[in-house]
Amino acid sequence: MKVLLSWLREFAPIEGDPAELADHLSDLGMAVEEMRVLPPLDGVVVARVAGLRPHPEADRIQLVDVDVPGTTGEGTDGALQVCCGAFNMAEGDLVPLATVGTTMPGGLEIGERRLRGQLSQGMCCSAAELGLGDDAEGIMILPREFELGVPLMSQLGLAGDVLYDLEVNPNRPDAMSVAGVARDLAARLGVPFGVPAPVVSETGEDISTVASVEIIDPDLCGRFGVRVIRDVSIGQSPLWMQLRLVLCGMRPINSVVDVSNYVMLELGTPNHTYDLALVPDGHLGTRRSAGGERLVTLDGTEREMLRGDGLIVDRDDRPIGISGVMGGENTEISDSTTAVLLELAWWDRLSISRTSQRLGLRSEASIRFERGTDHELVPVALDRFCELLDRVTPGGVSVCSGRLDGRGDLPTAARVRVRPARMSHLLGRPFSADELRGLLDPIGLRCAVLEDDADGTLEVMIPSFRPDVATETDVAEEVARHYGYGRLGRTVPRSPEPGRLTPTQRLRRDLRRVLVGAGLSEAMPNPFLAPDAVRRAGIDGVEPVRLLNPLATEESVLRPSLLPGLLAAAAYNTSHRNQSVSLFEIGVVFGSPSARSASDELPTETEHLGAIWAGGAVVDAVRMWDLICHAFGLDASLKNSADLDGMHPVRAAEVMLGDQPIGVVGEVDPVVCERHGLDERCGWLQLDVESLLSAAAGAADRPYQVVSTYPSSDTDLAFAVSDSVQASHVRDTLQAAGGRELRSVALFDIYRGDQLASDTRSLAYRLRLQADDRTLTDEQVAEIRQRCIDAVERTHGAVLR
Amino acid sequence: MNGPAADAGLDTLLADIDAARSQGLAAIAAASTTDELAHTESGLFGRKSVLGRIKQGFGSLPVEMRATAGRALNEAQQELRAAYANAADELAAAARRTQLQQEWLDLTETPPGPARGHLHLVTQTTERLEDVFVGMGFTVSEGPQAETDWYNFEALNLPAAHPARSMWDTLYLDLGERTELGDGEGGEASNVVLRTHTSPVQIRVMESQPPPIYTICPGRVFRRDTADASHMPVFHQIEGLVVDRGISFADLAGTLEEFTSAYFGKAISSRLRPSYFPFTEPSAEFDITCVICGGAGCQTCQRTGWIELGGCGMVHPNVLANCGIDFEEWTGFAFGFGIDRLALMRHGIDDLRDMYTNDIRFLSQF
């Protein structure tokens, strides 16, 4: 929202340093995104084109003789000669001339110079060159009444004017107008604010004889004001109006459209004009569409209405406009229009919002209607339109007497009880009733003290231009805003409980550090996958959650596993010559929608750890699992399993906590690696973090095992064991058979070869035996050893070697 | 036996002992290795050594000579033993020195061993933030990333068709059965979204535990944004929530100021500007002193001296009411800001996308 300081001043005597005013605006919640002080440009004066001559040496430049009183130059009859690249002016036109020595807004300094041998004694300026909009096409042609030789900016009343570009929050419909911004700023500065009453001389017939209004759906349209203006001649609006519109970001079109936009910017009241001759009986109706109706809007596009969209219809119920969004082509103002039917309505906010969003038609008007316009301004804005159109139309217009004022459902004026004690509590500083009143009255929130109320409770009348203020808390924001957020105090509340991480949160941090300590780096791959990425990673039988509105097909499903993402990350690194990376991720994976129970609205989310060793071996992954178990005091175990998702067919195992599988370890299926452009083999570990950490939490307070002070003795056992027997099971058997005195079992040698059957290998274990309370005798050691041998031979069909 | 002959015999004997002592010392001194020294041992101390033989002859000596000669012999033997032990120590030390000298190594030849890994910058930043807030008495809360419309919007005072919903570009999930939004015209809207902020966690906390509440909710959030230098469809946020008796806007300002100086340092302060969020009232934008220029004004802060960090405000009474909290008894404040951006700021990273390439050359820098 752009506002000019000079325009603000039409509503309040706002004075002060432009930068300080900008600070006030920001502090009031209308953040100044850009501030531009328009330079006085005293060197740019009004000049008259005395003659036009071709440049003897150049086609694209002409020589212009310009008259400026008090100067003589090298042109015809002592006029200044200027070389000019534009051809839009004619003899007698008034144009802005930047005289020699002027510094332009863009920094260009005007000097006397020669262009292709011809002297140029200044520069004729386009609007863009003067910082007055985007029009760089031609030289600005000025009104005939402008005074020659006098600086242009001061004649335009813009010298030293300030343009603020404000960021207006959605809850501030009032600040979507020059008058509203002025009201807020005037309150902050403590100066009076008022909207001048427009003066309309009604010279036409009574409006009721030429127009009528019917509100068919009162929940759509709360108020529908109409004026009729005759003797309209469509022309250009005056320069001052055009410039204000341009500086505020709107394009001048013609006098009627410009006045319409001007009123909208000034008062925040969008309005629409119809060619009265094209509206049968001047009748306007408004209703919701039943759906299916079609209308060609002003932009030439045919729109189809859905049920509930707001429409303007004519006498014959024919759609002639979309309420609050855009008018129809069939009743559009044209150059031949002589009578204007002016509509100024108040629409239901949600209806406008829904229709404009659906149609992708977000206009200056719809934005204002969505936020909420001021229905009480309807007659004022109608009159202001008439006043301005009369002023800008040469010879004036004739306004029909009276207005039509259709009424539908309007929000009732809210009264909010405001307790000074509550305000003080919410804002952390004592506010008296008087202080509150002093802050609220100037912004139109009129306060009355409740009779017989010892607490000084105020009753605040909420004005129609602040539909966002509906509760005591909303009023608190207004109080805080106008008191100044920065002036409210700063205190620090203290929780009655100490701050802390939960055990799971602490252990999750530990887990990350175990991984980092073991050399893995943390990756964060995209959790969105292409639909075929799951299958490409060798994961079958999972129907991933799909996005309804993905940005791209490649990112249209939620990952059911961390494997695809980490494979992609490993492949990215390999393709960038970062070989042999080891990466991990701790993140959420999403279960199939069909897998959740009927009572679950949400898909299941499980936190996984995934770790990948590019160019690594399965042993890296297994050792990592051992390390994690060791770090958390858990018993590691694995269950060799064939054909796990995405894994090498015979090099993978399920990771077990007790008899509960909590993950997978192994080598990624080389076919899957190849599909991801990875020519390295990859180790893989995947764990369910919640299961892991809850076991870790259970083991966190494990009791101390006394370190025995008695001597220990080691004994080695080697068995020939069938490949069908998992080595860890042999170890478990040894552990169980050895009992309390068996302190550790270490697999120290594996041998396959000639001396053994082809599907058999030798597993050699070193057993360390020790008692807590005595030195083990040779007989006792021998007995334990024998127990271990017997158990392994009996359980696994193994043979001691 | 007495007299000059006997005296002469004693003198000769003593001279022999002394000569043997001198020879012995010379032999010890001459040994240049432990082995050579060991070879001298029997010649010095054995039964057949000079002193050994003299000692064996003592039996035939007169008693009065035996004492004198014996003392001299003992002294000589002790001296030799001491010299021998000393020489043995010195030779052993010299031998060790020689051996160690041969073990010379150029330590800079060492090939690199196993490297430690690196936590992702987002994790590092999140943990730093958590630590600051835990120090201020906050707990850390978590919640699901896929959320119902109720938790992500409605409970936060954003009923269906609320215009402010367009403030977030939302990703909807297809869970098989489609649920239309309340307006009846949406057609393809679903009831389950990827959370657009971590605010739903606040709702879950308020629903599940009575006040007082002092908690932060860090986590992953999702927007339907095309990735560019400052936007990602997946990024991270941290929000804070306090609900207690007597909580005021001043408490919000004070808490954010305390956080700002704890996290960014004493030189950085905070300010609040009026803003709008449906779930807070009053609402504010939360700025901090520009960390690049220290408030003097630079390109990063567009010469204002301040950078916008996040949004905050007093929890809207409707939000408290939606969670079954009596807003006359309890008041609260909430705030939120992006984690990713803090990581970018701290390390001068220009492009957010760099943080998510998972390139080890990026990851291993931090």
PDB file of C-alpha atoms in Angstrom, chain A residues 224-230 232 234 253-264 269-279 282-284 297-298 312 320-322 324-335 337-345 347 365 369 381-382 384-386 388-389 397:
ATOM      1  CA  PHE A 224     -25.618  -1.374  -2.041  1.00  0.00           C
ATOM      2  CA  GLY A 225     -25.298   2.345  -2.723  1.00  0.00           C
ATOM      3  CA  VAL A 226     -25.942   3.835  -6.145  1.00  0.00           C
ATOM      4  CA  ARG A 227     -25.565   7.247  -7.723  1.00  0.00           C
ATOM      5  CA  VAL A 228     -26.342   8.241 -11.284  1.00  0.00           C
ATOM      6  CA  ILE A 229     -24.196  10.797 -13.071  1.00  0.00           C
ATOM      7  CA  ARG A 230     -25.176  12.306 -16.407  1.00  0.00           C
ATOM      8  CA  VAL A 232     -20.269  12.497 -18.516  1.00  0.00           C
ATOM      9  CA  ILE A 234     -14.861  10.387 -21.033  1.00  0.00           C
ATOM     10  CA  ILE A 253      -6.975   4.972 -17.901  1.00  0.00           C
ATOM     11  CA  ASN A 254      -9.605   7.679 -18.332  1.00  0.00           C
ATOM     12  CA  SER A 255     -11.382  10.171 -16.175  1.00  0.00           C
ATOM     13  CA  VAL A 256     -14.101   7.814 -14.908  1.00  0.00           C
ATOM     14  CA  VAL A 257     -11.787   4.892 -14.151  1.00  0.00           C
ATOM     15  CA  ASP A 258      -9.230   7.210 -12.585  1.00  0.00           C
ATOM     16  CA  VAL A 259     -11.815   8.788 -10.287  1.00  0.00           C
ATOM     17  CA  SER A 260     -13.029   5.326  -9.368  1.00  0.00           C
ATOM     18  CA  ASN A 261      -9.512   4.218  -8.416  1.00  0.00           C
ATOM     19  CA  TYR A 262      -8.774   7.483  -6.685  1.00  0.00           C
ATOM     20  CA  VAL A 263     -11.791   7.103  -4.416  1.00  0.00           C
ATOM     21  CA  MET A 264     -10.818   3.508  -3.670  1.00  0.00           C
ATOM     22  CA  THR A 269     -14.016   1.810  -0.880  1.00  0.00           C
ATOM     23  CA  PRO A 270     -13.843  -0.110  -4.157  1.00  0.00           C
ATOM     24  CA  ASN A 271     -16.625   0.882  -6.525  1.00  0.00           C
ATOM     25  CA  HIS A 272     -17.836   0.010  -9.960  1.00  0.00           C
ATOM     26  CA  THR A 273     -19.246   2.007 -12.846  1.00  0.00           C
ATOM     27  CA  TYR A 274     -21.751   0.846 -15.456  1.00  0.00           C
ATOM     28  CA  ASP A 275     -22.794   2.533 -18.632  1.00  0.00           C
ATOM     29  CA  LEU A 276     -26.351   3.455 -17.673  1.00  0.00           C
ATOM     30  CA  ALA A 277     -27.467   3.066 -21.281  1.00  0.00           C
ATOM     31  CA  LEU A 278     -26.476  -0.617 -21.187  1.00  0.00           C
ATOM     32  CA  VAL A 279     -28.360  -1.438 -17.976  1.00  0.00           C
ATOM     33  CA  GLY A 282     -30.948   1.217 -14.527  1.00  0.00           C
ATOM     34  CA  HIS A 283     -31.839  -1.762 -12.406  1.00  0.00           C
ATOM     35  CA  LEU A 284     -29.120  -3.534 -10.440  1.00  0.00           C
ATOM     36  CA  THR A 297     -15.514 -10.095 -17.405  1.00  0.00           C
ATOM     37  CA  LEU A 298     -13.732  -6.815 -18.139  1.00  0.00           C
ATOM     38  CA  ILE A 312     -24.686  -8.450 -10.061  1.00  0.00           C
ATOM     39  CA  ILE A 320     -23.439  -8.140 -15.486  1.00  0.00           C
ATOM     40  CA  GLY A 321     -20.718  -8.439 -12.870  1.00  0.00           C
ATOM     41  CA  ILE A 322     -19.071 -10.638 -10.265  1.00  0.00           C
ATOM     42  CA  GLY A 324     -16.645  -7.333  -5.505  1.00  0.00           C
ATOM     43  CA  VAL A 325     -14.303  -9.033  -7.959  1.00  0.00           C
ATOM     44  CA  MET A 326     -14.759  -7.786 -11.505  1.00  0.00           C
ATOM     45  CA  GLY A 327     -17.417  -6.195 -13.684  1.00  0.00           C
ATOM     46  CA  GLY A 328     -18.842  -7.577 -16.892  1.00  0.00           C
ATOM     47  CA  GLU A 329     -17.885  -6.528 -20.382  1.00  0.00           C
ATOM     48  CA  ASN A 330     -21.547  -6.158 -21.364  1.00  0.00           C
ATOM     49  CA  THR A 331     -22.079  -2.980 -19.312  1.00  0.00           C
ATOM     50  CA  GLU A 332     -18.578  -1.546 -19.532  1.00  0.00           C
ATOM     51  CA  ILE A 333     -17.925   2.188 -19.745  1.00  0.00           C
ATOM     52  CA  SER A 334     -16.729   3.235 -23.179  1.00  0.00           C
ATOM     53  CA  ASP A 335     -15.696   6.462 -24.848  1.00  0.00           C
ATOM     54  CA  THR A 337     -20.676   6.678 -22.376  1.00  0.00           C
ATOM     55  CA  THR A 338     -22.582   9.741 -21.245  1.00  0.00           C
ATOM     56  CA  ALA A 339     -24.403   8.469 -18.156  1.00  0.00           C
ATOM     57  CA  VAL A 340     -22.774   6.456 -15.416  1.00  0.00           C
ATOM     58  CA  LEU A 341     -24.416   4.172 -12.929  1.00  0.00           C
ATOM     59  CA  LEU A 342     -22.103   4.088  -9.914  1.00  0.00           C
ATOM     60  CA  GLU A 343     -22.162   1.137  -7.545  1.00  0.00           C
ATOM     61  CA  LEU A 344     -20.616   1.289  -4.090  1.00  0.00           C
ATOM     62  CA  ALA A 345     -21.390  -1.822  -2.112  1.00  0.00           C
ATOM     63  CA  TRP A 347     -19.931  -7.417   0.428  1.00  0.00           C
ATOM     64  CA  ALA A 365     -10.914  -4.202  -5.038  1.00  0.00           C
ATOM     65  CA  PHE A 369     -13.489  -6.413   0.202  1.00  0.00           C
ATOM     66  CA  ALA A 381     -17.616   7.647  -1.045  1.00  0.00           C
ATOM     67  CA  LEU A 382     -20.518   7.925  -3.533  1.00  0.00           C
ATOM     68  CA  ARG A 384     -16.738  11.903  -3.208  1.00  0.00           C
ATOM     69  CA  PHE A 385     -16.847  10.139  -6.575  1.00  0.00           C
ATOM     70  CA  CYS A 386     -19.409  12.630  -7.884  1.00  0.00           C
ATOM     71  CA  LEU A 388     -14.234  14.440  -8.120  1.00  0.00           C
ATOM     72  CA  LEU A 389     -15.774  13.477 -11.449  1.00  0.00           C
ATOM     73  CA  VAL A 397     -21.228  16.666 -14.879  1.00  0.00           C
TER      74      VAL A 397
END
